Tab-separated table of C-alpha atoms and ligand atoms in Angstrom:
chain	number	residue	atom	x	y	z
A	1	MET	CA	-0.238	47.676	-41.718
A	2	ALA	CA	2.826	48.686	-43.362
A	3	THR	CA	5.961	50.521	-42.062
A	4	ILE	CA	8.607	52.411	-44.129
A	5	HIS	CA	12.512	52.042	-43.838
A	6	GLY	CA	15.195	53.510	-45.899
A	7	GLU	CA	14.663	57.837	-45.885
A	8	ASP	CA	17.967	57.794	-43.609
A	9	GLU	CA	21.171	55.760	-42.484
A	10	LYS	CA	19.670	55.415	-39.145
A	11	ALA	CA	17.508	52.458	-38.653
A	12	ARG	CA	14.567	54.903	-38.702
A	13	CYS	CA	10.788	53.311	-38.937
A	14	ARG	CA	7.420	54.757	-38.631
A	15	THR	CA	4.673	53.150	-38.675
A	16	ALA	CA	2.228	53.974	-41.328
A	17	GLU	CA	-0.475	52.653	-43.381
A	18	GLU	CA	-1.245	52.276	-47.107
A	19	GLU	CA	-0.762	55.648	-47.991
A	20	ASP	CA	2.994	55.141	-46.702
A	21	VAL	CA	3.338	52.196	-48.910
A	22	LYS	CA	2.255	54.062	-51.831
A	23	LYS	CA	4.708	56.692	-50.416
A	24	GLY	CA	7.503	53.882	-50.458
A	25	LEU	CA	6.982	52.583	-53.839
A	26	MET	CA	7.052	56.408	-55.164
A	27	GLN	CA	10.154	56.878	-53.665
A	28	GLU	CA	11.967	54.090	-54.756
A	29	GLU	CA	11.069	54.319	-58.282
A	30	GLY	CA	12.069	57.518	-58.282
A	31	SER	CA	15.496	57.680	-56.451
A	32	LEU	CA	16.379	53.854	-55.544
A	33	LEU	CA	19.682	54.562	-55.924
A	34	SER	CA	20.457	58.050	-55.192
A	35	SER	CA	19.778	57.435	-51.796
A	36	GLU	CA	21.938	55.505	-49.326
A	37	MET	CA	19.866	52.911	-48.928
A	38	PRO	CA	16.810	51.301	-50.631
A	39	PRO	CA	13.294	52.115	-48.918
A	40	LEU	CA	11.725	49.045	-47.174
A	41	VAL	CA	8.220	48.380	-46.669
A	42	GLN	CA	6.945	46.342	-43.690
A	43	HIS	CA	4.355	44.028	-44.625
A	44	GLN	CA	2.841	41.383	-41.946
A	45	ASN	CA	5.960	41.713	-40.154
A	46	PHE	CA	8.711	40.971	-42.687
A	47	TRP	CA	10.539	43.692	-44.899
A	48	VAL	CA	10.481	43.906	-48.384
A	49	SER	CA	11.479	46.465	-51.157
A	50	PRO	CA	8.427	48.435	-52.644
A	51	LYS	CA	9.160	46.350	-56.186
A	52	LEU	CA	9.115	43.255	-54.175
A	53	PHE	CA	6.135	44.199	-52.384
A	54	LYS	CA	4.219	44.991	-55.966
A	55	SER	CA	5.812	41.308	-56.897
A	56	MET	CA	4.522	39.441	-54.108
A	57	GLN	CA	1.082	40.831	-54.636
A	58	LEU	CA	1.193	39.630	-58.176
A	59	VAL	CA	2.177	36.032	-57.008
A	60	GLN	CA	-0.199	36.011	-54.545
A	61	GLU	CA	-3.100	37.100	-57.132
A	62	GLU	CA	-2.051	35.664	-60.054
A	63	PHE	CA	-0.037	32.719	-59.632
A	64	VAL	CA	-1.639	29.179	-59.864
A	65	PRO	CA	0.525	26.488	-58.073
A	66	ARG	CA	0.367	22.871	-59.142
A	67	ALA	CA	0.402	19.476	-56.766
A	68	ASP	CA	3.761	18.445	-58.095
A	69	ASP	CA	5.368	22.093	-58.034
A	70	ILE	CA	8.937	21.891	-55.965
A	71	ILE	CA	9.360	25.249	-55.039
A	72	LEU	CA	12.859	25.826	-53.458
A	73	ALA	CA	12.945	28.750	-50.682
A	74	THR	CA	15.639	30.398	-49.227
A	75	TYR	CA	16.762	33.519	-47.299
A	76	PRO	CA	19.081	35.434	-49.798
A	77	LYS	CA	22.416	34.074	-49.620
A	78	CYS	CA	21.810	30.953	-47.948
A	79	GLY	CA	22.956	28.942	-51.045
A	80	THR	CA	20.013	29.507	-53.385
A	81	THR	CA	22.439	29.101	-56.156
A	82	TRP	CA	23.791	25.640	-54.787
A	83	LEU	CA	19.988	24.368	-54.192
A	84	LYS	CA	18.746	25.364	-57.608
A	85	ALA	CA	22.000	23.103	-59.314
A	86	LEU	CA	21.261	20.479	-56.962
A	87	ALA	CA	17.637	20.147	-57.535
A	88	PHE	CA	18.216	20.500	-60.983
A	89	ALA	CA	20.881	17.969	-61.625
A	90	ILE	CA	18.844	15.539	-59.187
A	91	THR	CA	15.773	15.953	-61.326
A	92	ASN	CA	16.976	16.011	-64.716
A	93	ARG	CA	19.553	13.286	-64.328
A	94	SER	CA	18.216	10.919	-66.309
A	95	ARG	CA	17.766	13.156	-69.327
A	96	HIS	CA	21.254	14.353	-69.880
A	97	MET	CA	24.016	13.010	-69.969
A	98	LEU	CA	27.217	14.492	-67.305
A	99	ALA	CA	29.467	15.391	-70.391
A	100	HIS	CA	26.147	17.706	-72.044
A	101	HIS	CA	24.857	18.652	-68.650
A	102	PRO	CA	23.007	22.024	-69.353
A	103	LEU	CA	24.733	23.173	-66.048
A	104	LEU	CA	28.051	23.067	-68.036
A	105	THR	CA	26.862	25.881	-69.811
A	106	ARG	CA	23.908	27.357	-67.847
A	107	HIS	CA	24.306	29.663	-64.572
A	108	PRO	CA	22.113	27.771	-62.212
A	109	GLN	CA	20.104	30.769	-61.298
A	110	ASP	CA	18.920	30.447	-64.680
A	111	THR	CA	17.553	26.950	-64.580
A	112	VAL	CA	14.948	27.367	-61.759
A	113	PRO	CA	12.627	30.800	-62.046
A	114	PHE	CA	11.886	33.068	-59.293
A	115	LEU	CA	8.254	33.103	-58.442
A	116	GLU	CA	8.838	36.875	-57.799
A	117	LEU	CA	10.793	38.919	-59.744
A	118	PRO	CA	11.527	42.682	-59.228
A	119	ASN	CA	10.290	43.159	-62.839
A	120	ARG	CA	7.366	40.863	-63.105
A	121	ARG	CA	5.266	43.506	-64.882
A	122	ILE	CA	7.650	43.007	-67.902
A	123	GLN	CA	8.062	39.039	-67.371
A	124	PRO	CA	4.690	38.307	-66.493
A	125	LEU	CA	3.961	35.078	-64.425
A	126	ALA	CA	2.577	33.656	-67.194
A	127	GLU	CA	5.668	32.517	-68.366
A	128	LEU	CA	5.707	29.990	-65.515
A	129	GLU	CA	2.553	28.682	-66.881
A	130	ALA	CA	4.207	27.402	-70.061
A	131	ILE	CA	6.449	25.205	-67.988
A	132	SER	CA	5.945	21.543	-67.905
A	133	SER	CA	5.429	19.741	-65.021
A	134	LEU	CA	7.136	18.889	-62.696
A	135	ARG	CA	8.054	22.824	-62.240
A	136	LEU	CA	11.219	23.768	-59.998
A	137	LEU	CA	10.122	27.047	-58.887
A	138	ALA	CA	12.339	29.141	-56.602
A	139	THR	CA	11.337	32.399	-53.980
A	140	HIS	CA	12.986	34.253	-51.325
A	141	LEU	CA	9.709	35.227	-49.980
A	142	PRO	CA	8.525	34.401	-46.546
A	143	PHE	CA	6.027	31.347	-45.918
A	144	PRO	CA	3.300	33.565	-44.979
A	145	LEU	CA	3.815	35.716	-47.915
A	146	LEU	CA	3.421	33.059	-50.363
A	147	PRO	CA	-0.011	32.433	-51.876
A	148	ALA	CA	-2.021	29.986	-49.302
A	149	SER	CA	-3.083	27.935	-52.533
A	150	VAL	CA	0.467	26.895	-52.591
A	151	THR	CA	-0.204	24.956	-49.186
A	152	ALA	CA	-3.824	24.005	-50.396
A	153	VAL	CA	-2.665	22.373	-53.427
A	154	GLY	CA	0.268	20.401	-51.746
A	155	SER	CA	3.146	21.749	-53.642
A	156	ARG	CA	6.455	20.582	-52.290
A	157	VAL	CA	8.878	23.170	-50.618
A	158	VAL	CA	12.440	22.656	-50.215
A	159	TYR	CA	14.013	25.387	-47.681
A	160	MET	CA	17.540	26.049	-47.020
A	161	CYS	CA	18.762	28.039	-44.003
A	162	ARG	CA	22.595	28.956	-43.162
A	163	ASP	CA	23.902	30.418	-40.238
A	164	PRO	CA	23.123	34.181	-40.150
A	165	LYS	CA	26.573	35.308	-39.555
A	166	ASP	CA	27.704	33.930	-42.566
A	167	VAL	CA	24.654	34.933	-44.326
A	168	PHE	CA	25.244	38.663	-43.409
A	169	VAL	CA	28.884	38.603	-44.458
A	170	SER	CA	27.583	37.068	-48.067
A	171	LYS	CA	24.769	39.581	-48.321
A	172	TRP	CA	26.879	42.663	-47.520
A	173	HIS	CA	29.383	41.739	-49.970
A	174	PHE	CA	26.365	41.226	-52.565
A	175	GLU	CA	24.953	44.386	-52.126
A	176	ASN	CA	27.831	46.095	-52.212
A	177	ARG	CA	28.388	44.348	-55.717
A	178	MET	CA	24.738	45.309	-56.891
A	179	SER	CA	25.493	48.635	-56.982
A	180	GLU	CA	28.844	50.990	-55.417
A	181	LYS	CA	25.817	53.239	-54.823
A	182	LEU	CA	23.994	51.193	-52.527
A	183	PHE	CA	27.498	50.607	-50.234
A	184	ILE	CA	26.511	50.544	-46.622
A	185	GLU	CA	29.411	50.443	-44.255
A	186	LEU	CA	29.619	46.866	-42.604
A	187	GLY	CA	28.593	48.225	-39.066
A	188	LEU	CA	25.601	49.967	-39.998
A	189	SER	CA	24.753	46.933	-42.397
A	190	PHE	CA	24.866	45.040	-39.032
A	191	HIS	CA	23.240	46.971	-36.672
A	192	LEU	CA	20.400	46.867	-39.380
A	193	PHE	CA	20.727	42.967	-39.652
A	194	CYS	CA	20.258	42.642	-35.869
A	195	GLU	CA	17.628	44.849	-35.765
A	196	GLY	CA	15.693	42.437	-38.469
A	197	ILE	CA	15.787	45.012	-41.213
A	198	SER	CA	16.611	43.537	-44.570
A	199	VAL	CA	14.852	42.320	-47.479
A	200	CYS	CA	12.826	39.314	-46.411
A	201	GLY	CA	13.835	39.610	-43.069
A	202	PRO	CA	14.089	39.550	-40.095
A	203	ILE	CA	16.169	36.426	-40.853
A	204	TRP	CA	14.891	34.687	-37.859
A	205	ASN	CA	10.845	34.782	-38.480
A	206	HIS	CA	11.910	33.823	-42.111
A	207	TYR	CA	13.714	30.573	-40.662
A	208	LEU	CA	11.039	29.950	-37.947
A	209	GLU	CA	7.975	29.797	-40.426
A	210	TYR	CA	9.539	27.438	-42.588
A	211	TRP	CA	10.970	25.313	-39.983
A	212	ASN	CA	7.289	25.246	-38.413
A	213	GLU	CA	5.827	24.181	-41.571
A	214	SER	CA	8.491	21.173	-41.963
A	215	LYS	CA	7.667	20.336	-38.331
A	216	ALA	CA	3.934	20.261	-39.276
A	217	ARG	CA	4.014	18.897	-42.629
A	218	PRO	CA	7.176	16.901	-43.278
A	219	ASP	CA	6.081	15.232	-46.310
A	220	LYS	CA	5.860	18.777	-48.338
A	221	VAL	CA	8.419	20.892	-46.413
A	222	LEU	CA	11.921	19.950	-46.196
A	223	PHE	CA	14.474	21.853	-44.396
A	224	LEU	CA	18.124	21.862	-45.051
A	225	LYS	CA	20.878	23.372	-43.727
A	226	TYR	CA	23.963	24.929	-45.803
A	227	GLU	CA	26.318	23.897	-43.219
A	228	GLU	CA	25.336	19.996	-43.110
A	229	MET	CA	25.142	19.899	-46.793
A	230	MET	CA	28.937	20.837	-46.484
A	231	SER	CA	29.979	18.241	-44.085
A	232	ASP	CA	28.056	15.439	-45.491
A	233	PRO	CA	26.683	16.351	-49.416
A	234	VAL	CA	26.560	12.580	-50.435
A	235	LYS	CA	23.558	12.075	-47.294
A	236	GLN	CA	22.336	15.181	-48.173
A	237	VAL	CA	21.674	14.819	-51.860
A	238	LYS	CA	20.079	11.261	-51.452
A	239	ARG	CA	17.697	13.135	-48.694
A	240	LEU	CA	16.662	16.026	-51.212
A	241	ALA	CA	16.683	13.590	-53.955
A	242	GLU	CA	13.992	11.171	-52.067
A	243	PHE	CA	12.097	14.278	-51.180
A	244	LEU	CA	12.013	15.294	-54.400
A	245	GLY	CA	10.501	12.079	-55.881
A	246	ALA	CA	13.608	11.173	-57.458
A	247	PRO	CA	15.516	8.698	-55.164
A	248	PHE	CA	18.800	7.379	-56.837
A	249	THR	CA	18.336	3.871	-57.154
A	250	ASP	CA	20.901	1.247	-55.750
A	251	THR	CA	22.669	0.743	-59.216
A	252	GLU	CA	22.889	4.479	-59.242
A	253	GLU	CA	24.312	4.731	-55.973
A	254	ARG	CA	26.945	1.818	-56.703
A	255	SER	CA	27.814	3.491	-60.136
A	256	GLY	CA	28.947	6.796	-58.515
A	257	VAL	CA	26.248	9.004	-59.887
A	258	VAL	CA	25.318	10.407	-56.369
A	259	ASP	CA	28.968	11.877	-56.248
A	260	GLU	CA	28.651	12.717	-59.675
A	261	VAL	CA	25.673	14.814	-59.046
A	262	VAL	CA	27.517	16.336	-55.567
A	263	LYS	CA	30.842	17.346	-57.762
A	264	LEU	CA	29.063	18.657	-60.638
A	265	CYS	CA	27.145	21.397	-58.505
A	266	SER	CA	29.926	21.705	-56.148
A	267	PHE	CA	31.218	25.592	-55.366
A	268	GLU	CA	35.016	24.235	-57.088
A	269	HIS	CA	33.554	22.809	-60.090
A	270	LEU	CA	30.710	25.559	-60.962
A	271	THR	CA	33.507	28.419	-60.257
A	272	SER	CA	35.516	26.112	-62.799
A	273	LEU	CA	32.844	27.012	-65.537
A	274	LYS	CA	33.237	29.952	-67.802
A	275	VAL	CA	29.577	30.429	-67.795
A	276	ASN	CA	30.011	31.124	-64.104
A	277	SER	CA	32.775	33.220	-63.749
A	278	THR	CA	32.377	35.599	-66.860
A	279	GLY	CA	29.826	37.686	-68.193
A	280	VAL	CA	27.060	40.012	-67.270
A	281	ALA	CA	23.197	38.640	-67.135
A	282	ASP	CA	20.123	39.781	-65.201
A	283	LEU	CA	19.528	36.257	-63.567
A	284	ILE	CA	17.046	37.720	-61.106
A	285	GLY	CA	15.053	40.187	-62.236
A	286	GLY	CA	16.082	43.878	-63.078
A	287	PHE	CA	19.434	43.618	-61.713
A	288	PRO	CA	22.006	42.996	-64.327
A	289	MET	CA	25.119	41.813	-62.258
A	290	GLU	CA	28.499	39.766	-63.368
A	291	ASN	CA	27.715	36.157	-63.443
A	292	SER	CA	30.360	35.250	-60.706
A	293	THR	CA	28.279	37.595	-58.075
A	294	TYR	CA	26.663	34.497	-57.066
A	295	PHE	CA	29.591	32.775	-55.980
A	296	ARG	CA	32.389	34.225	-53.400
A	297	ARG	CA	34.078	32.220	-50.783
A	298	GLY	CA	31.442	29.261	-50.464
A	299	LYS	CA	32.775	28.471	-46.876
A	300	VAL	CA	31.278	27.543	-43.552
A	301	GLY	CA	32.468	30.544	-41.299
A	302	ASP	CA	33.809	33.204	-43.357
A	303	TRP	CA	31.774	35.563	-40.741
A	304	GLU	CA	35.305	35.108	-38.837
A	305	ASN	CA	37.008	37.497	-41.252
A	306	HIS	CA	34.462	40.380	-40.837
A	307	LEU	CA	32.873	40.390	-37.476
A	308	SER	CA	34.458	40.497	-34.604
A	309	ALA	CA	33.497	38.067	-31.483
A	310	GLU	CA	31.309	40.874	-29.948
A	311	MET	CA	29.491	40.992	-33.084
A	312	ALA	CA	29.066	37.452	-33.246
A	313	GLN	CA	27.971	37.187	-29.839
A	314	GLN	CA	25.419	39.605	-30.511
A	315	LEU	CA	24.162	38.132	-33.504
A	316	ASP	CA	24.164	34.577	-32.336
A	317	SER	CA	22.169	35.655	-28.711
A	318	ILE	CA	19.686	37.461	-30.645
A	319	VAL	CA	19.049	34.413	-32.834
A	320	GLU	CA	19.293	32.198	-30.141
A	321	GLU	CA	16.525	34.372	-28.282
A	322	LYS	CA	14.272	34.306	-31.224
A	323	LEU	CA	14.421	30.999	-31.917
A	324	LYS	CA	14.227	29.621	-28.546
A	325	GLY	CA	12.428	26.347	-27.886
A	326	CYS	CA	11.652	25.650	-31.202
A	327	GLY	CA	14.674	23.003	-31.936
A	328	LEU	CA	16.416	25.019	-34.917
A	329	THR	CA	19.914	25.946	-33.598
A	330	PHE	CA	23.575	27.139	-35.187
B	1	LIG	P1	29.293	33.217	-49.811
B	1	LIG	O1	29.250	34.760	-50.119
B	1	LIG	O2	29.572	32.708	-48.108
B	1	LIG	O3	30.533	32.828	-50.641
B	1	LIG	P2	22.413	32.574	-52.797
B	1	LIG	O4	23.049	31.780	-53.960
B	1	LIG	O5	21.656	32.101	-52.015
B	1	LIG	O6	22.606	34.105	-53.372
B	1	LIG	O7	23.967	32.327	-52.046
B	1	LIG	C1	25.351	32.897	-52.203
B	1	LIG	C2	26.167	31.988	-51.258
B	1	LIG	O8	26.230	30.712	-51.684
B	1	LIG	C3	27.406	32.721	-51.344
B	1	LIG	O9	28.430	32.678	-49.965
B	1	LIG	C4	28.287	31.806	-52.647
B	1	LIG	O10	29.395	31.636	-52.741
B	1	LIG	C5	27.471	30.135	-51.929
B	1	LIG	N1	27.528	29.225	-52.725
B	1	LIG	C6	27.258	29.763	-54.364
B	1	LIG	N2	27.340	28.507	-54.730
B	1	LIG	C7	27.697	27.348	-53.867
B	1	LIG	C8	28.236	25.795	-53.799
B	1	LIG	N3	27.891	25.566	-55.177
B	1	LIG	N4	28.369	25.128	-53.213
B	1	LIG	C9	28.698	25.794	-51.538
B	1	LIG	N5	28.344	27.027	-51.662
B	1	LIG	C10	27.990	27.930	-52.589
């Protein structure tokens, strides 16, 4: 079963079967940018854009996971760019001297490919086949929408979540920069977010599915929080390295390699690099954007500059209620 959203600016959703998914696809291909909001289709309780829906189907049908794959999973705007940089730096640290590190000249988004891409038909999944093991891959797909084979073969997943209030603010800014025509006034965007209507949302379900998986299979799913990464990056980076099967040796720790990785991937350092602050590239498939779009404030609690106390409380109580009893709090 699927539902479609996005035909007008109210959070109007109607239940529909496969026919309506097709309609959503046509709608989007014909007039994505002319309508105020892109249409979303609901699939297995998650909202996806029609293009993402098609891409997800392709991933489910054709992606061949490997046991040693590492999949970096995030709800959009939870720190994907940072996680990509860190995982890439950790797993490649013996090959690259810091002075010539690829992250000095390559955008972090460009170092780890997404499984799903809006234009996967143009950039076929076969490209991922060509990557030698140990592959670092990324996804925004909710856990239930990943191919079951990912779990079956035992690929590892690193998940990063973030305070939903900061995610919302980050997402609102990002979407506004994607296209002026997609501009949605903050209040309406917030209303939809609280209704759970956002790409790959509801955010709480996205978190919950990976959280439960990390509890059930801690050796296969590592659950990280943006806020914990910010408050103690050294500790969290060591934790990440261990999970990735590339723990720092005592010698490395003593000689400051952990600190170097943290610094290399810090917001301040990455934003100081030309590759991340200038130019336009299509890094996420089908959306050429300024490279700087993936970096904004990089702060915990920036929501305070955008949301009223009432809005914050509203979102907090929704999230608290949805995550009640699972052990995950913000
Ligand atoms: P803000 O918009 O709050 O600044 P994603 O990479 O999933 O798209 O998330 C983008 C968010 O992560 C943005 O948040 C961005 O500034 C922040 N970010 C990007 N690189 C970062 C880094 N190295 N350290 C901390 N935050 C980072």
